[in-house]
PDB file of C-alpha atoms in Angstrom:
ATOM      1  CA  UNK A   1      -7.303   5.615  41.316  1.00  0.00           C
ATOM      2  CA  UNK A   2      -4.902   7.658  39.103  1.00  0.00           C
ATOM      3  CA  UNK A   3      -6.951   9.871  36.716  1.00  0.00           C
ATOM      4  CA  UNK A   4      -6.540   8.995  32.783  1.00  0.00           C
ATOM      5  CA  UNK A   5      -5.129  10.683  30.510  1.00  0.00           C
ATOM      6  CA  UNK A   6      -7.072  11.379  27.253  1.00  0.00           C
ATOM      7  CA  UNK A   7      -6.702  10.427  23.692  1.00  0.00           C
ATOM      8  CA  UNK A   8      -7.243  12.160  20.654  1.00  0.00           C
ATOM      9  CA  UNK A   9      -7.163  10.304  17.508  1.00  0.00           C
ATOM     10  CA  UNK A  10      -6.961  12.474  14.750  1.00  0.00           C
ATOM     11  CA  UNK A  11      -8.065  11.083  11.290  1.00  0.00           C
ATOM     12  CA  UNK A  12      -8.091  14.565   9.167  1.00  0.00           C
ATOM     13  CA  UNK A  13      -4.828  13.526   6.912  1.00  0.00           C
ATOM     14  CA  UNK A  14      -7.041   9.828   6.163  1.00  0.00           C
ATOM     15  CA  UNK A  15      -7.555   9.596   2.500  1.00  0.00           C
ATOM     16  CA  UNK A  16     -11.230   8.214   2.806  1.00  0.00           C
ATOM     17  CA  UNK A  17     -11.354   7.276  -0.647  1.00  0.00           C
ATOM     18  CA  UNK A  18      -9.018   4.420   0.305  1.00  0.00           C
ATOM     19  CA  UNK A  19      -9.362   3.993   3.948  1.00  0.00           C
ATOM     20  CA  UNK A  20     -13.331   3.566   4.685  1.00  0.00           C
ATOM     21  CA  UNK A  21     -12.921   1.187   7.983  1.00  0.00           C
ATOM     22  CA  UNK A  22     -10.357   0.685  10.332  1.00  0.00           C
ATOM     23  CA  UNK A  23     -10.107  -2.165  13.781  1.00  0.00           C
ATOM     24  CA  UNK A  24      -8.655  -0.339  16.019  1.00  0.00           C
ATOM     25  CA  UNK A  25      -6.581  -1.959  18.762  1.00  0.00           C
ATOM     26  CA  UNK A  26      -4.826  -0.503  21.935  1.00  0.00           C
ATOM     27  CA  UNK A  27      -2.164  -2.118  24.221  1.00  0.00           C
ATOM     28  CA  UNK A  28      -0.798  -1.013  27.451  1.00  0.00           C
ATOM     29  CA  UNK A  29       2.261  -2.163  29.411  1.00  0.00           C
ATOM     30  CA  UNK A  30       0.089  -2.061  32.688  1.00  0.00           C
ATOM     31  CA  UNK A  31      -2.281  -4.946  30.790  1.00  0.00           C
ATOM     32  CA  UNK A  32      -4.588  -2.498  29.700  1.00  0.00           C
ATOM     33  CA  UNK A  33      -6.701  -3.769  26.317  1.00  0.00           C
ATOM     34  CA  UNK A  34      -9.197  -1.504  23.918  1.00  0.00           C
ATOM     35  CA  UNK A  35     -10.739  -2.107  20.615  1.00  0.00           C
ATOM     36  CA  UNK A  36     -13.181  -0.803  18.274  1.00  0.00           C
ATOM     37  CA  UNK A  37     -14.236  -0.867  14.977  1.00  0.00           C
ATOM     38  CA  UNK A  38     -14.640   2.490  12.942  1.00  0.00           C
ATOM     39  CA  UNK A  39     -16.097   3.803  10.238  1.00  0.00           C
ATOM     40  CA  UNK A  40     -14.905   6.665   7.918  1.00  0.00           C
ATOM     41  CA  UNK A  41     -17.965   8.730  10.284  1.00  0.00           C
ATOM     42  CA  UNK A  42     -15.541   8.275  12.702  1.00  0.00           C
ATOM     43  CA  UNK A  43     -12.663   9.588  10.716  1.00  0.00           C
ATOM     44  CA  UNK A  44     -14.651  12.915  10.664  1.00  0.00           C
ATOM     45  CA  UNK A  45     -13.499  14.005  13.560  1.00  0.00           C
ATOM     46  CA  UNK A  46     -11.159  13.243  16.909  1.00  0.00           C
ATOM     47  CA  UNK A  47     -11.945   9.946  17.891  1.00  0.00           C
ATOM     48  CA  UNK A  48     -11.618   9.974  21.893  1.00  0.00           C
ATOM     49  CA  UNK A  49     -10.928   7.449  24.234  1.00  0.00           C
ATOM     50  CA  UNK A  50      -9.770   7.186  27.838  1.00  0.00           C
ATOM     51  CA  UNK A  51      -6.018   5.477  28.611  1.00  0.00           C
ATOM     52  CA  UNK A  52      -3.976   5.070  31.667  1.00  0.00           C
ATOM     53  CA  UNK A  53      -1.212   7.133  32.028  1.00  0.00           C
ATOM     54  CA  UNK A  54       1.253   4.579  31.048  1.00  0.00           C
ATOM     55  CA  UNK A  55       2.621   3.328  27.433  1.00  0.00           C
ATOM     56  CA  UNK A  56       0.542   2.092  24.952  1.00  0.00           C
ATOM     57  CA  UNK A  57       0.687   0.880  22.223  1.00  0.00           C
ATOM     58  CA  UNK A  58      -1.775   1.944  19.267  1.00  0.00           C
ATOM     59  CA  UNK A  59      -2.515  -0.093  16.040  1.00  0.00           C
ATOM     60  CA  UNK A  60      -5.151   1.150  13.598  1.00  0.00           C
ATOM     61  CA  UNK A  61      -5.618  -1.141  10.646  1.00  0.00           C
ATOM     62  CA  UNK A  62      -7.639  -1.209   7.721  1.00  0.00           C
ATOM     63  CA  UNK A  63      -8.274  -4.494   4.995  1.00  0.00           C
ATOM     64  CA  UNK A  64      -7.672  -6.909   7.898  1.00  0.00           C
ATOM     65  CA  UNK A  65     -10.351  -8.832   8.558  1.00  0.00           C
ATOM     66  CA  UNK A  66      -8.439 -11.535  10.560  1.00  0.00           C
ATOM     67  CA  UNK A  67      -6.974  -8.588  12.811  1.00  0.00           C
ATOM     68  CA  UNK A  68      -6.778  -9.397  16.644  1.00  0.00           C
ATOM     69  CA  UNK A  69      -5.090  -8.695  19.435  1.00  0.00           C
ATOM     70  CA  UNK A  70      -2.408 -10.763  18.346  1.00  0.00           C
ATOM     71  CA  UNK A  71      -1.787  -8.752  15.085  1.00  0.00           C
ATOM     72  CA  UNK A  72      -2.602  -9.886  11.389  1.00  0.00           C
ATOM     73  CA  UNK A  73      -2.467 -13.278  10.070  1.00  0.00           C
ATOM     74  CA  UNK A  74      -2.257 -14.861   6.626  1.00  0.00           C
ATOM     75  CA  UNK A  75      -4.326 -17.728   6.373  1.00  0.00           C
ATOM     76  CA  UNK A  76      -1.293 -20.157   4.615  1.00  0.00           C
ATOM     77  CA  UNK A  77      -2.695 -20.731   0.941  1.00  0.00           C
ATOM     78  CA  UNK A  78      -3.843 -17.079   1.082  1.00  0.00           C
ATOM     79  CA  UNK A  79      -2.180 -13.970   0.220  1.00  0.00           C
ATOM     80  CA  UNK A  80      -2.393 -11.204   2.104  1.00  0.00           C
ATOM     81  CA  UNK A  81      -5.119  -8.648   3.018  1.00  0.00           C
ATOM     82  CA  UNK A  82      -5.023  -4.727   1.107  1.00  0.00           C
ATOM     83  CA  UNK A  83      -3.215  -3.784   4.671  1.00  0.00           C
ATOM     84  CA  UNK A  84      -3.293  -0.371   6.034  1.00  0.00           C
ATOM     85  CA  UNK A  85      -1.647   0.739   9.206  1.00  0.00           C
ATOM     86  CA  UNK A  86      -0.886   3.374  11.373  1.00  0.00           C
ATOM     87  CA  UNK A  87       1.204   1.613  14.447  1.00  0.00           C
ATOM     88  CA  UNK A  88       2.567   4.319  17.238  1.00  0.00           C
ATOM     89  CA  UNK A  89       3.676   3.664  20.864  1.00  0.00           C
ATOM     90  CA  UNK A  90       1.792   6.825  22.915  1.00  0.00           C
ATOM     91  CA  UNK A  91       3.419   8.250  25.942  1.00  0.00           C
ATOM     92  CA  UNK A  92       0.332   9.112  28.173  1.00  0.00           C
ATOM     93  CA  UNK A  93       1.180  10.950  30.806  1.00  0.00           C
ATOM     94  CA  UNK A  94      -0.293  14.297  31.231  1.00  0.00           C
ATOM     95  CA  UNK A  95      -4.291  15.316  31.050  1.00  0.00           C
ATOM     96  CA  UNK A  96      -4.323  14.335  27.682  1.00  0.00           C
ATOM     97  CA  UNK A  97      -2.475  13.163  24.016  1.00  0.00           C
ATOM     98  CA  UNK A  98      -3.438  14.052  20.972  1.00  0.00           C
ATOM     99  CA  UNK A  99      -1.889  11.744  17.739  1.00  0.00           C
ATOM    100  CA  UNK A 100      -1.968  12.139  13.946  1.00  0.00           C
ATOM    101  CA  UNK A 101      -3.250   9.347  12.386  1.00  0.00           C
ATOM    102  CA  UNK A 102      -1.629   8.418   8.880  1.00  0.00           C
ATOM    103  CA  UNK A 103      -1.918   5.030   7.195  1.00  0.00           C
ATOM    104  CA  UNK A 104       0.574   3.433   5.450  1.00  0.00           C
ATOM    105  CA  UNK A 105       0.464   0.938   2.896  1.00  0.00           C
ATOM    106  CA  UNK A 106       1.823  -2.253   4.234  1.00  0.00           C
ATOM    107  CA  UNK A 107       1.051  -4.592   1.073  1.00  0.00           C
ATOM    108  CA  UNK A 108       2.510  -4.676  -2.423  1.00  0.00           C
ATOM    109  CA  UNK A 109       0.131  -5.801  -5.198  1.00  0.00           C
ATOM    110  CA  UNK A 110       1.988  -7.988  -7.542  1.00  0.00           C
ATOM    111  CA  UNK A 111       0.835  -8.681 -11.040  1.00  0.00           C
ATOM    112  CA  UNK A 112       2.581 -11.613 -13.049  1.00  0.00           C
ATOM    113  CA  UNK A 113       1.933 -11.755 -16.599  1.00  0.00           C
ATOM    114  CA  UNK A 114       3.106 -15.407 -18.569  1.00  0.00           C
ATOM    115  CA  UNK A 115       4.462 -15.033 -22.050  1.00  0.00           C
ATOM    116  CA  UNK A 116       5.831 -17.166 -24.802  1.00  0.00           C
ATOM    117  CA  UNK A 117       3.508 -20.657 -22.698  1.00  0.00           C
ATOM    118  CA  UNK A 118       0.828 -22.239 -22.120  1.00  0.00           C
ATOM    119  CA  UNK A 119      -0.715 -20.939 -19.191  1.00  0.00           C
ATOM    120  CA  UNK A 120      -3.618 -22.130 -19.608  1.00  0.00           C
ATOM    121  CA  UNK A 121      -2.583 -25.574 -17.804  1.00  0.00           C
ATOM    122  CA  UNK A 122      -0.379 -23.890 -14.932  1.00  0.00           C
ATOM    123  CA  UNK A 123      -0.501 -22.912 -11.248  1.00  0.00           C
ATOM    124  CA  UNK A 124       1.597 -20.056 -10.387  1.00  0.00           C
ATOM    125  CA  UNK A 125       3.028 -20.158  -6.335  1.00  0.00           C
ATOM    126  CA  UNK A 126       4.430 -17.945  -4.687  1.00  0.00           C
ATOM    127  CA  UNK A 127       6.183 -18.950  -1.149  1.00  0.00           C
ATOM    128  CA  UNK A 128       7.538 -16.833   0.971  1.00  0.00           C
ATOM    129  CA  UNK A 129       8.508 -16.764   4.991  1.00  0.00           C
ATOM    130  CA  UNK A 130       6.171 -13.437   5.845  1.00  0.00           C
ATOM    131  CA  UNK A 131       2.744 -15.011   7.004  1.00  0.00           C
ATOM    132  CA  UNK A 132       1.450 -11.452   8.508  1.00  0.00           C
ATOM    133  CA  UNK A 133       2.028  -8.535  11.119  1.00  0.00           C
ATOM    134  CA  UNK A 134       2.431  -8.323  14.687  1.00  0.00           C
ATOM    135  CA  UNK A 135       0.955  -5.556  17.139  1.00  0.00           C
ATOM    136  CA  UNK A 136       3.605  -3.796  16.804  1.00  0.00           C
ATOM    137  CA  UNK A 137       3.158  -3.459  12.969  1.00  0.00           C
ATOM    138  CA  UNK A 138       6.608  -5.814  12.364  1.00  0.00           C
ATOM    139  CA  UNK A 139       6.259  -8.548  10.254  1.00  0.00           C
ATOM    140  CA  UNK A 140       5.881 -11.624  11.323  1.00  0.00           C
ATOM    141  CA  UNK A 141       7.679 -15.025  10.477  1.00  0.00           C
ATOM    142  CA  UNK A 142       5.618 -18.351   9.136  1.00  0.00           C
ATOM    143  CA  UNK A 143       4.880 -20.273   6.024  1.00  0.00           C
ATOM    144  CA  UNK A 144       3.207 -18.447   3.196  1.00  0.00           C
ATOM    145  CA  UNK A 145       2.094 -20.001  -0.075  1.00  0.00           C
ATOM    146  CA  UNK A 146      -0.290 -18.242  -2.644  1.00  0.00           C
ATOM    147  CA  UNK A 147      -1.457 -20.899  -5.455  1.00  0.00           C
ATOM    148  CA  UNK A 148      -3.116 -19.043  -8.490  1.00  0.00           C
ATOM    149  CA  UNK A 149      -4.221 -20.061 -12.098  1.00  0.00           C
ATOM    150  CA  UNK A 150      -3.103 -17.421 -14.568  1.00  0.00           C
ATOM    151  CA  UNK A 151      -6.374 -15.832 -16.468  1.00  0.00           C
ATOM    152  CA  UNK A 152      -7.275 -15.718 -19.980  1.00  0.00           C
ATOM    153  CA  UNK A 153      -4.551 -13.316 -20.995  1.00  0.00           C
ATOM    154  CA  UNK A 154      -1.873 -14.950 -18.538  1.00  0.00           C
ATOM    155  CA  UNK A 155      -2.364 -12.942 -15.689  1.00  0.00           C
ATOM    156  CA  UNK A 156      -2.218 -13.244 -11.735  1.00  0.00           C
ATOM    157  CA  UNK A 157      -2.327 -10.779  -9.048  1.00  0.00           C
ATOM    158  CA  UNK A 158      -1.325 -11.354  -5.679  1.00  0.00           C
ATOM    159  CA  UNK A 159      -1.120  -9.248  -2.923  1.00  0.00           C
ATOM    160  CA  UNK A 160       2.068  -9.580  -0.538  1.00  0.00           C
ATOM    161  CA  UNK A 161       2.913  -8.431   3.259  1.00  0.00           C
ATOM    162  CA  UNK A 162       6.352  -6.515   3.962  1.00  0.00           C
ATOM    163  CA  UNK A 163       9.230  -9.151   3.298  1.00  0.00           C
ATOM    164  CA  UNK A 164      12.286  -9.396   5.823  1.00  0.00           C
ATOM    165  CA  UNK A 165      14.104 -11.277   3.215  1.00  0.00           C
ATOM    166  CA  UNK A 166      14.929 -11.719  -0.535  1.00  0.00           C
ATOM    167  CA  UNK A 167      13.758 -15.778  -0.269  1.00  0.00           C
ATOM    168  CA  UNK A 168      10.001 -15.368  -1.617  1.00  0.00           C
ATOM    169  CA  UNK A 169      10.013 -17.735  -4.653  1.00  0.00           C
ATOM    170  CA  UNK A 170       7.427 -18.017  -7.372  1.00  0.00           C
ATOM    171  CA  UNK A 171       6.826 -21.274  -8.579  1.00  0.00           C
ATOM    172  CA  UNK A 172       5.396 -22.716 -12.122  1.00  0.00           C
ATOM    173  CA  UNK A 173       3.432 -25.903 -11.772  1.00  0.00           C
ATOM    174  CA  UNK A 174       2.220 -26.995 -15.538  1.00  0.00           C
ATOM    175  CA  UNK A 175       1.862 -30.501 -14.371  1.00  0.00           C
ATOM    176  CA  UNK A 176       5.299 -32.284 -15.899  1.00  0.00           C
ATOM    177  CA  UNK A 177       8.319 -33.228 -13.510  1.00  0.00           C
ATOM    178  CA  UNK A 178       9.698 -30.092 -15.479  1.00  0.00           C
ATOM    179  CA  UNK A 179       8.473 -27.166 -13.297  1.00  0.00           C
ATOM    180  CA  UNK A 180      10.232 -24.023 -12.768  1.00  0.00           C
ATOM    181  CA  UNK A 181      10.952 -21.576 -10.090  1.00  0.00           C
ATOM    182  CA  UNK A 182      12.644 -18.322 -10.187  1.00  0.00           C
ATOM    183  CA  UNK A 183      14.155 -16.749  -7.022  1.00  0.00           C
ATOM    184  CA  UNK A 184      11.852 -13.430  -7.752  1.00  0.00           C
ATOM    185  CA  UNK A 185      13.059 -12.077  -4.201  1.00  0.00           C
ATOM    186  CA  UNK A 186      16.151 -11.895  -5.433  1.00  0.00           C
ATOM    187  CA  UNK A 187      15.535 -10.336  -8.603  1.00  0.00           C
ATOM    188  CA  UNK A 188      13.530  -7.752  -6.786  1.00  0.00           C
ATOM    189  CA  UNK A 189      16.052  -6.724  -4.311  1.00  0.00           C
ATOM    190  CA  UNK A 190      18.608  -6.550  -7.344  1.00  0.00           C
ATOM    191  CA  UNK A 191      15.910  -3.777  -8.423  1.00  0.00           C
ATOM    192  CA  UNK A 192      16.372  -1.737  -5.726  1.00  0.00           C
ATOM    193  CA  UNK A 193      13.005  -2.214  -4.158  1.00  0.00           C
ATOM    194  CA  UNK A 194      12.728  -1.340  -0.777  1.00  0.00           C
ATOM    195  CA  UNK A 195      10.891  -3.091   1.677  1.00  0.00           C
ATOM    196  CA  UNK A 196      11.180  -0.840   4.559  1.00  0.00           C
ATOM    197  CA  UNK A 197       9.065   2.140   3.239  1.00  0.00           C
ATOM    198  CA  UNK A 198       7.084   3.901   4.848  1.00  0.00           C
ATOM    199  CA  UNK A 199       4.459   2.811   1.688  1.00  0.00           C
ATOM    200  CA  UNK A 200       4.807  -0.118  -0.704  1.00  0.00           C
ATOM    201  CA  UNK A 201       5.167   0.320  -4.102  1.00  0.00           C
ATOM    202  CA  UNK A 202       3.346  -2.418  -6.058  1.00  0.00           C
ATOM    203  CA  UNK A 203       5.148  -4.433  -8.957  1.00  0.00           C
ATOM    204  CA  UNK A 204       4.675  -5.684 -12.106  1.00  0.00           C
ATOM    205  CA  UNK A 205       6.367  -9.101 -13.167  1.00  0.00           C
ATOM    206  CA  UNK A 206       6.802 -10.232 -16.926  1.00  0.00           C
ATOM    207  CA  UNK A 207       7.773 -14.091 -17.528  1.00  0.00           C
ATOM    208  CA  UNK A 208       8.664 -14.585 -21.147  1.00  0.00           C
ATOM    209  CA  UNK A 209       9.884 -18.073 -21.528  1.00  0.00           C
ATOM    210  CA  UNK A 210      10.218 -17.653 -25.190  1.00  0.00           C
ATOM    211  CA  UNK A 211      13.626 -15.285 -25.140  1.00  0.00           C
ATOM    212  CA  UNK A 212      14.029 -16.651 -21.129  1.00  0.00           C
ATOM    213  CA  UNK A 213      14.045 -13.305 -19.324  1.00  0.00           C
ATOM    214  CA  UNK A 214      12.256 -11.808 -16.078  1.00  0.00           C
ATOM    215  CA  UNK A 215      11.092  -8.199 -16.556  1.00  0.00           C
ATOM    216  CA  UNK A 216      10.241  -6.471 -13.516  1.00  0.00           C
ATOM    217  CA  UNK A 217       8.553  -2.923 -12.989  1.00  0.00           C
ATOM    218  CA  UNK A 218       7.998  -0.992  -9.972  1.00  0.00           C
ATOM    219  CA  UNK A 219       5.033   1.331 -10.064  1.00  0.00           C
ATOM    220  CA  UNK A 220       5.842   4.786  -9.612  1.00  0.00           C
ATOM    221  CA  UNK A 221       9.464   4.047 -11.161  1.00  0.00           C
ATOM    222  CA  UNK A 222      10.415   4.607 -15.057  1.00  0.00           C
ATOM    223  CA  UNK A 223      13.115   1.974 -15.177  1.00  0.00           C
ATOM    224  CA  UNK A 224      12.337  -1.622 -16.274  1.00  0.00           C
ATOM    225  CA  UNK A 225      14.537  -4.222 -14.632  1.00  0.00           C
ATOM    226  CA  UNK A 226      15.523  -7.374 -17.095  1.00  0.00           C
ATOM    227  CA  UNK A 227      17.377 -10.469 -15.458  1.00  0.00           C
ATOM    228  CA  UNK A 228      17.999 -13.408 -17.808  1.00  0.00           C
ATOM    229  CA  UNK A 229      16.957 -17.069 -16.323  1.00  0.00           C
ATOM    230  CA  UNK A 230      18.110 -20.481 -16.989  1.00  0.00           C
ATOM    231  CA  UNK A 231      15.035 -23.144 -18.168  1.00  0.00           C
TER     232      UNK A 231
END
């Protein structure tokens, strides 16, 4: 039998604070499977493990409860889990590997505030064509729908995977044959936002039906994006 190589996870650059679990799933191309479930103990110092010498595949997430070996899925009329991810393919071929652990941010938290209506007697929806992530930390295509009633001061939050597309729509339900939907994809890639970072910004989202504008602001950014809409 050919001896393995061995693994050294290194967690040191893990901000703890935000990261406190993690599943941890390995794939190899020779059929090889591992998991295990850590905890930030584990993060406190290499985390070893025993591979064949051949490619695998390693996935480390954190917030995903419904990760398996067939990556993360969205329950449709969920939204999606506070993902975090570190996704590498290892080439293990000598005595032993050692790998940096960093996890990204693969959600955006997005915060719709109603003005100028009645919220009070609406569902907000937001539908998109992301339902989660595969192994290899891509995401993956299927129905998504997130159906939310906006709070006392006309507020939702929803938390979104990484988007491959500028078709997620939101949706106002108020219960008349007069609902509304705005193409907020679109208005978000007209901001610039980028879906393929390394970490997700999150977003804020102002309706004002009053004046009929969309406001849009991405954290970390000073500029506030305005696109007017037709009612």
């Amino acid at each position: 039998m050919q001896c393995p190589c061995r693994l050294m996870l290194d967690f040191s650059e893990v901000d703890t604070s935000v990261v406190t679990s993690a599943a941890l799933v390995m794939t190899g191309t020779d059929g090889f499977e591992f998991a295990d479930d850590l905890s930030d103990d584990d993060f406190r110092h290499d985390y070893i493990v025993d591979i064949p010498k051949t490619s695998i595949n390693v996935g480390i997430w954190s917030g995903a409860e419904t990760m398996a070996y067939g990556g993360v899925k969205i329950p449709y009329g969920e939204d999606c889990p506070p993902v975090y991810s570190h996704i590498s393919d290892v080439e293990a071929s000598g005595e032993s590997v050692r790998e940096v652990v960093v996890m990204r941010k693969n959600h955006c938290r997005m915060r719709i505030n109603v003005i100028g209506e009645e919220y009070e007697v609406m569902n907000l929806i937001l539908r998109g064509n992301v339902n989660g992530y595969g192994n290899d930390g891509q995401p993956s295509m299927g129905r998504f729908a997130y159906k939310s009633t906006p709070d006392a001061s006309g507020e939702i939050s929803a938390v979104l995977p990484r988007q491959v597309d500028n078709t997620l729509v939101l949706e106002v339900d108020d219960g008349t044959d007069l609902s509304k939907s705005f193409a907020i994809g679109e208005y978000i890639s007209s901001s610039g936002y980028d879906w393929t970072a390394p970490d997700l910004h999150d977003i804020i989202i102002d309706i004002d039906f009053a004046i009929t504008h969309v406001s849009l602001t991405i954290m970390g950014w000073d500029k506030e994006y305005k696109y007017e809409i037709v009612i």
